[in-house]
Short mmCIF file of N, CA and C in Angstrom, two decimals:
data_model
loop_
_atom_site.label_atom_id
_atom_site.label_comp_id
_atom_site.label_asym_id
_atom_site.label_seq_id
_atom_site.Cartn_x
_atom_site.Cartn_y
_atom_site.Cartn_z
N UNK P 1 15.07 77.35 -151.96
CA UNK P 1 15.99 76.23 -151.98
C UNK P 1 15.27 75.02 -152.58
N UNK P 2 15.98 74.28 -153.45
CA UNK P 2 15.41 73.09 -154.07
C UNK P 2 15.30 71.98 -153.03
N UNK P 3 14.28 71.13 -153.19
CA UNK P 3 14.08 70.05 -152.22
C UNK P 3 15.23 69.06 -152.21
N UNK P 4 15.89 68.88 -153.35
CA UNK P 4 17.02 67.95 -153.42
C UNK P 4 18.22 68.46 -152.63
N UNK P 5 18.30 69.76 -152.39
CA UNK P 5 19.43 70.33 -151.65
C UNK P 5 19.19 70.35 -150.14
N UNK P 6 17.97 70.08 -149.70
CA UNK P 6 17.63 70.20 -148.28
C UNK P 6 18.20 69.03 -147.49
N UNK P 7 17.85 67.81 -147.87
CA UNK P 7 18.31 66.62 -147.14
C UNK P 7 19.68 66.21 -147.65
N UNK P 8 20.64 66.04 -146.74
CA UNK P 8 21.97 65.58 -147.13
C UNK P 8 22.06 64.06 -147.00
N UNK P 9 21.75 63.55 -145.79
CA UNK P 9 21.75 62.10 -145.61
C UNK P 9 21.04 61.76 -144.30
N UNK P 10 20.50 60.55 -144.19
CA UNK P 10 19.92 60.13 -142.91
C UNK P 10 21.04 59.79 -141.93
N UNK P 11 20.76 60.01 -140.66
CA UNK P 11 21.72 59.68 -139.61
C UNK P 11 21.32 58.33 -139.03
N UNK P 12 22.21 57.35 -139.15
CA UNK P 12 21.93 56.00 -138.67
C UNK P 12 22.89 55.69 -137.53
N UNK P 13 22.41 55.85 -136.31
CA UNK P 13 23.18 55.55 -135.11
C UNK P 13 22.30 54.76 -134.15
N UNK P 14 22.86 54.33 -133.04
CA UNK P 14 22.05 53.61 -132.05
C UNK P 14 20.94 54.49 -131.51
N UNK P 15 21.24 55.74 -131.24
CA UNK P 15 20.24 56.67 -130.71
C UNK P 15 19.11 56.89 -131.72
N UNK P 16 19.45 57.10 -132.99
CA UNK P 16 18.41 57.34 -133.98
C UNK P 16 17.58 56.08 -134.23
N UNK P 17 18.19 54.89 -134.14
CA UNK P 17 17.43 53.66 -134.30
C UNK P 17 16.44 53.46 -133.15
N UNK P 18 16.85 53.79 -131.92
CA UNK P 18 15.94 53.69 -130.78
C UNK P 18 14.79 54.68 -130.93
N UNK P 19 15.08 55.90 -131.40
CA UNK P 19 14.03 56.90 -131.60
C UNK P 19 13.04 56.46 -132.68
N UNK P 20 13.55 55.86 -133.75
CA UNK P 20 12.66 55.44 -134.83
C UNK P 20 11.77 54.28 -134.39
N UNK P 21 12.29 53.39 -133.55
CA UNK P 21 11.48 52.27 -133.07
C UNK P 21 10.45 52.71 -132.04
N UNK P 22 10.87 53.55 -131.11
CA UNK P 22 9.99 53.91 -129.99
C UNK P 22 9.04 55.06 -130.32
N UNK P 23 9.52 56.09 -131.01
CA UNK P 23 8.73 57.31 -131.17
C UNK P 23 8.46 57.70 -132.62
N UNK P 24 8.77 56.83 -133.59
CA UNK P 24 8.57 57.13 -135.01
C UNK P 24 9.28 58.42 -135.42
N UNK P 25 10.46 58.67 -134.83
CA UNK P 25 11.24 59.87 -135.12
C UNK P 25 12.53 59.48 -135.84
N UNK P 26 12.79 60.14 -136.95
CA UNK P 26 13.96 59.83 -137.78
C UNK P 26 14.88 61.04 -137.83
N UNK P 27 16.19 60.80 -137.86
CA UNK P 27 17.18 61.87 -137.85
C UNK P 27 17.81 62.02 -139.23
N UNK P 28 17.98 63.27 -139.66
CA UNK P 28 18.59 63.57 -140.95
C UNK P 28 19.60 64.69 -140.78
N UNK P 29 20.67 64.61 -141.56
CA UNK P 29 21.59 65.74 -141.66
C UNK P 29 21.06 66.60 -142.80
N UNK P 30 20.87 67.90 -142.52
CA UNK P 30 20.22 68.78 -143.50
C UNK P 30 21.12 69.99 -143.78
N UNK P 31 20.75 70.72 -144.81
CA UNK P 31 21.46 71.94 -145.18
C UNK P 31 21.32 72.98 -144.07
N UNK P 32 22.39 73.73 -143.81
CA UNK P 32 22.37 74.72 -142.73
C UNK P 32 21.33 75.82 -142.97
N UNK P 33 21.00 76.12 -144.22
CA UNK P 33 20.08 77.21 -144.53
C UNK P 33 18.62 76.75 -144.60
N UNK P 34 18.38 75.46 -144.48
CA UNK P 34 17.01 74.93 -144.60
C UNK P 34 16.21 75.22 -143.34
N UNK P 35 14.92 75.56 -143.52
CA UNK P 35 14.05 75.76 -142.37
C UNK P 35 13.13 74.56 -142.19
N UNK P 36 12.30 74.59 -141.15
CA UNK P 36 11.48 73.43 -140.81
C UNK P 36 10.45 73.11 -141.90
N UNK P 37 9.88 74.13 -142.53
CA UNK P 37 8.89 73.88 -143.58
C UNK P 37 9.53 73.20 -144.79
N UNK P 38 10.72 73.63 -145.18
CA UNK P 38 11.41 73.00 -146.30
C UNK P 38 11.80 71.56 -145.98
N UNK P 39 12.23 71.31 -144.75
CA UNK P 39 12.58 69.96 -144.34
C UNK P 39 11.36 69.06 -144.38
N UNK P 40 10.23 69.55 -143.90
CA UNK P 40 8.99 68.78 -143.91
C UNK P 40 8.58 68.42 -145.34
N UNK P 41 8.61 69.40 -146.25
CA UNK P 41 8.24 69.14 -147.65
C UNK P 41 9.18 68.13 -148.30
N UNK P 42 10.49 68.24 -148.01
CA UNK P 42 11.46 67.34 -148.62
C UNK P 42 11.26 65.90 -148.16
N UNK P 43 11.05 65.70 -146.86
CA UNK P 43 10.86 64.34 -146.35
C UNK P 43 9.56 63.74 -146.89
N UNK P 44 8.50 64.55 -146.93
CA UNK P 44 7.22 64.04 -147.45
C UNK P 44 7.32 63.67 -148.92
N UNK P 45 8.05 64.46 -149.71
CA UNK P 45 8.14 64.15 -151.14
C UNK P 45 9.08 62.98 -151.43
N UNK P 46 10.21 62.87 -150.72
CA UNK P 46 11.17 61.80 -151.00
C UNK P 46 10.75 60.45 -150.44
N UNK P 47 10.13 60.44 -149.26
CA UNK P 47 9.81 59.17 -148.60
C UNK P 47 8.33 58.84 -148.62
N UNK P 48 7.46 59.74 -149.06
CA UNK P 48 6.03 59.45 -149.19
C UNK P 48 5.33 59.22 -147.87
N UNK P 49 5.67 59.97 -146.83
CA UNK P 49 5.04 59.85 -145.52
C UNK P 49 4.48 61.21 -145.10
N UNK P 50 3.60 61.20 -144.11
CA UNK P 50 3.09 62.44 -143.55
C UNK P 50 3.90 62.80 -142.32
N UNK P 51 4.45 64.00 -142.31
CA UNK P 51 5.29 64.47 -141.19
C UNK P 51 4.42 65.28 -140.24
N UNK P 52 4.50 64.94 -138.94
CA UNK P 52 3.72 65.67 -137.95
C UNK P 52 4.53 66.71 -137.21
N UNK P 53 5.85 66.50 -137.10
CA UNK P 53 6.67 67.37 -136.26
C UNK P 53 8.11 67.39 -136.78
N UNK P 54 8.75 68.56 -136.73
CA UNK P 54 10.14 68.69 -137.13
C UNK P 54 10.88 69.50 -136.06
N UNK P 55 11.95 68.94 -135.52
CA UNK P 55 12.82 69.65 -134.58
C UNK P 55 14.21 69.73 -135.19
N UNK P 56 14.86 70.90 -135.06
CA UNK P 56 16.18 71.08 -135.63
C UNK P 56 17.20 71.41 -134.56
N UNK P 57 18.45 71.00 -134.81
CA UNK P 57 19.56 71.24 -133.91
C UNK P 57 20.76 71.64 -134.76
N UNK P 58 21.46 72.71 -134.38
CA UNK P 58 22.72 73.05 -135.04
C UNK P 58 23.84 72.52 -134.16
N UNK P 59 24.56 71.52 -134.67
CA UNK P 59 25.64 70.89 -133.94
C UNK P 59 26.90 71.74 -134.16
N UNK P 60 27.52 72.27 -133.10
CA UNK P 60 28.68 73.14 -133.30
C UNK P 60 29.91 72.36 -133.74
N UNK P 61 30.83 73.05 -134.39
CA UNK P 61 32.07 72.44 -134.82
C UNK P 61 32.97 72.14 -133.63
N UNK P 62 33.85 71.16 -133.79
CA UNK P 62 34.74 70.76 -132.72
C UNK P 62 36.19 70.92 -133.15
N UNK P 63 37.05 71.29 -132.20
CA UNK P 63 38.48 71.37 -132.47
C UNK P 63 39.07 69.97 -132.35
N UNK P 64 39.85 69.58 -133.33
CA UNK P 64 40.47 68.26 -133.34
C UNK P 64 41.99 68.43 -133.48
N UNK P 65 42.75 67.66 -132.71
CA UNK P 65 44.21 67.68 -132.76
C UNK P 65 44.72 66.26 -132.90
N UNK P 66 45.85 66.13 -133.63
CA UNK P 66 46.46 64.81 -133.72
C UNK P 66 47.95 64.97 -133.97
N UNK P 67 48.69 64.01 -133.48
CA UNK P 67 50.14 64.03 -133.63
C UNK P 67 50.54 62.99 -134.67
N UNK P 68 51.26 63.43 -135.68
CA UNK P 68 51.71 62.54 -136.75
C UNK P 68 53.23 62.58 -136.85
N UNK P 69 53.77 61.81 -137.80
CA UNK P 69 55.22 61.81 -138.01
C UNK P 69 55.72 63.19 -138.43
N UNK P 70 54.90 63.88 -139.20
CA UNK P 70 55.33 65.19 -139.70
C UNK P 70 55.11 66.31 -138.69
N UNK P 71 54.46 66.01 -137.58
CA UNK P 71 54.27 67.03 -136.56
C UNK P 71 52.85 67.06 -136.03
N UNK P 72 52.56 68.11 -135.31
CA UNK P 72 51.26 68.29 -134.66
C UNK P 72 50.30 68.97 -135.63
N UNK P 73 49.14 68.35 -135.86
CA UNK P 73 48.15 68.90 -136.78
C UNK P 73 46.92 69.27 -135.98
N UNK P 74 46.45 70.50 -136.15
CA UNK P 74 45.22 70.91 -135.48
C UNK P 74 44.26 71.47 -136.52
N UNK P 75 43.01 71.23 -136.30
CA UNK P 75 41.98 71.69 -137.22
C UNK P 75 40.63 71.65 -136.55
N UNK P 76 39.59 71.90 -137.31
CA UNK P 76 38.24 71.86 -136.76
C UNK P 76 37.34 71.04 -137.67
N UNK P 77 36.41 70.34 -137.04
CA UNK P 77 35.36 69.66 -137.79
C UNK P 77 34.25 70.67 -138.02
N UNK P 78 33.62 70.68 -139.17
CA UNK P 78 32.62 71.72 -139.45
C UNK P 78 31.33 71.52 -138.66
N UNK P 79 30.64 72.62 -138.43
CA UNK P 79 29.32 72.56 -137.80
C UNK P 79 28.30 72.09 -138.84
N UNK P 80 27.22 71.46 -138.37
CA UNK P 80 26.18 71.02 -139.29
C UNK P 80 24.82 71.10 -138.61
N UNK P 81 23.78 70.99 -139.40
CA UNK P 81 22.42 71.05 -138.89
C UNK P 81 21.79 69.67 -138.97
N UNK P 82 21.08 69.30 -137.91
CA UNK P 82 20.45 68.00 -137.80
C UNK P 82 18.96 68.22 -137.58
N UNK P 83 18.13 67.38 -138.21
CA UNK P 83 16.69 67.50 -138.06
C UNK P 83 16.12 66.18 -137.56
N UNK P 84 15.26 66.26 -136.54
CA UNK P 84 14.52 65.11 -136.05
C UNK P 84 13.10 65.23 -136.58
N UNK P 85 12.68 64.26 -137.40
CA UNK P 85 11.40 64.30 -138.09
C UNK P 85 10.50 63.20 -137.53
N UNK P 86 9.32 63.59 -137.05
CA UNK P 86 8.36 62.62 -136.53
C UNK P 86 7.28 62.40 -137.58
N UNK P 87 7.02 61.12 -137.90
CA UNK P 87 6.03 60.79 -138.92
C UNK P 87 4.71 60.43 -138.25
N UNK P 88 3.65 60.40 -139.06
CA UNK P 88 2.31 60.14 -138.54
C UNK P 88 2.18 58.71 -138.02
N UNK P 89 1.15 58.49 -137.23
CA UNK P 89 0.87 57.18 -136.63
C UNK P 89 0.69 56.13 -137.73
N UNK P 90 1.37 55.00 -137.55
CA UNK P 90 1.23 53.89 -138.50
C UNK P 90 2.13 53.98 -139.72
N UNK P 91 2.91 55.05 -139.87
CA UNK P 91 3.80 55.19 -141.00
C UNK P 91 5.25 55.03 -140.57
N UNK P 92 6.11 54.69 -141.51
CA UNK P 92 7.51 54.48 -141.20
C UNK P 92 8.36 54.78 -142.43
N UNK P 93 9.63 55.05 -142.23
CA UNK P 93 10.58 55.28 -143.32
C UNK P 93 11.57 54.12 -143.31
N UNK P 94 11.71 53.45 -144.44
CA UNK P 94 12.67 52.35 -144.54
C UNK P 94 13.99 52.90 -145.07
N UNK P 95 14.94 53.14 -144.16
CA UNK P 95 16.22 53.71 -144.54
C UNK P 95 17.16 52.68 -145.15
N UNK P 96 16.86 51.40 -144.99
CA UNK P 96 17.74 50.33 -145.48
C UNK P 96 17.26 49.71 -146.78
N UNK P 97 16.30 50.31 -147.47
CA UNK P 97 15.74 49.69 -148.67
C UNK P 97 16.71 49.73 -149.85
N UNK P 98 17.63 50.68 -149.90
CA UNK P 98 18.54 50.82 -151.04
C UNK P 98 19.87 50.12 -150.85
N UNK P 99 20.02 49.38 -149.76
CA UNK P 99 21.29 48.71 -149.50
C UNK P 99 21.33 47.36 -150.18
#
């Protein structure tokens, strides 16, 4: 798998911001087929940091229902894979540099 296909986007939430401040851990949405070694290589090459630890989680899909004028609509949100990446001491990833 190409390194550009591994990382989809960083996850920016209150929980991920607290993790990045306290434990130097950053959250990314990644390709479902990517493994920990590919995720580590992709983060190191794109952000120029040393990665010490990678944890992955497969978030299951959820059933969603809503009522509209045309009737009752039911569907599912897709499952996705999330990676928590811990960087080395003294290093950080600036996720807001391109804004």
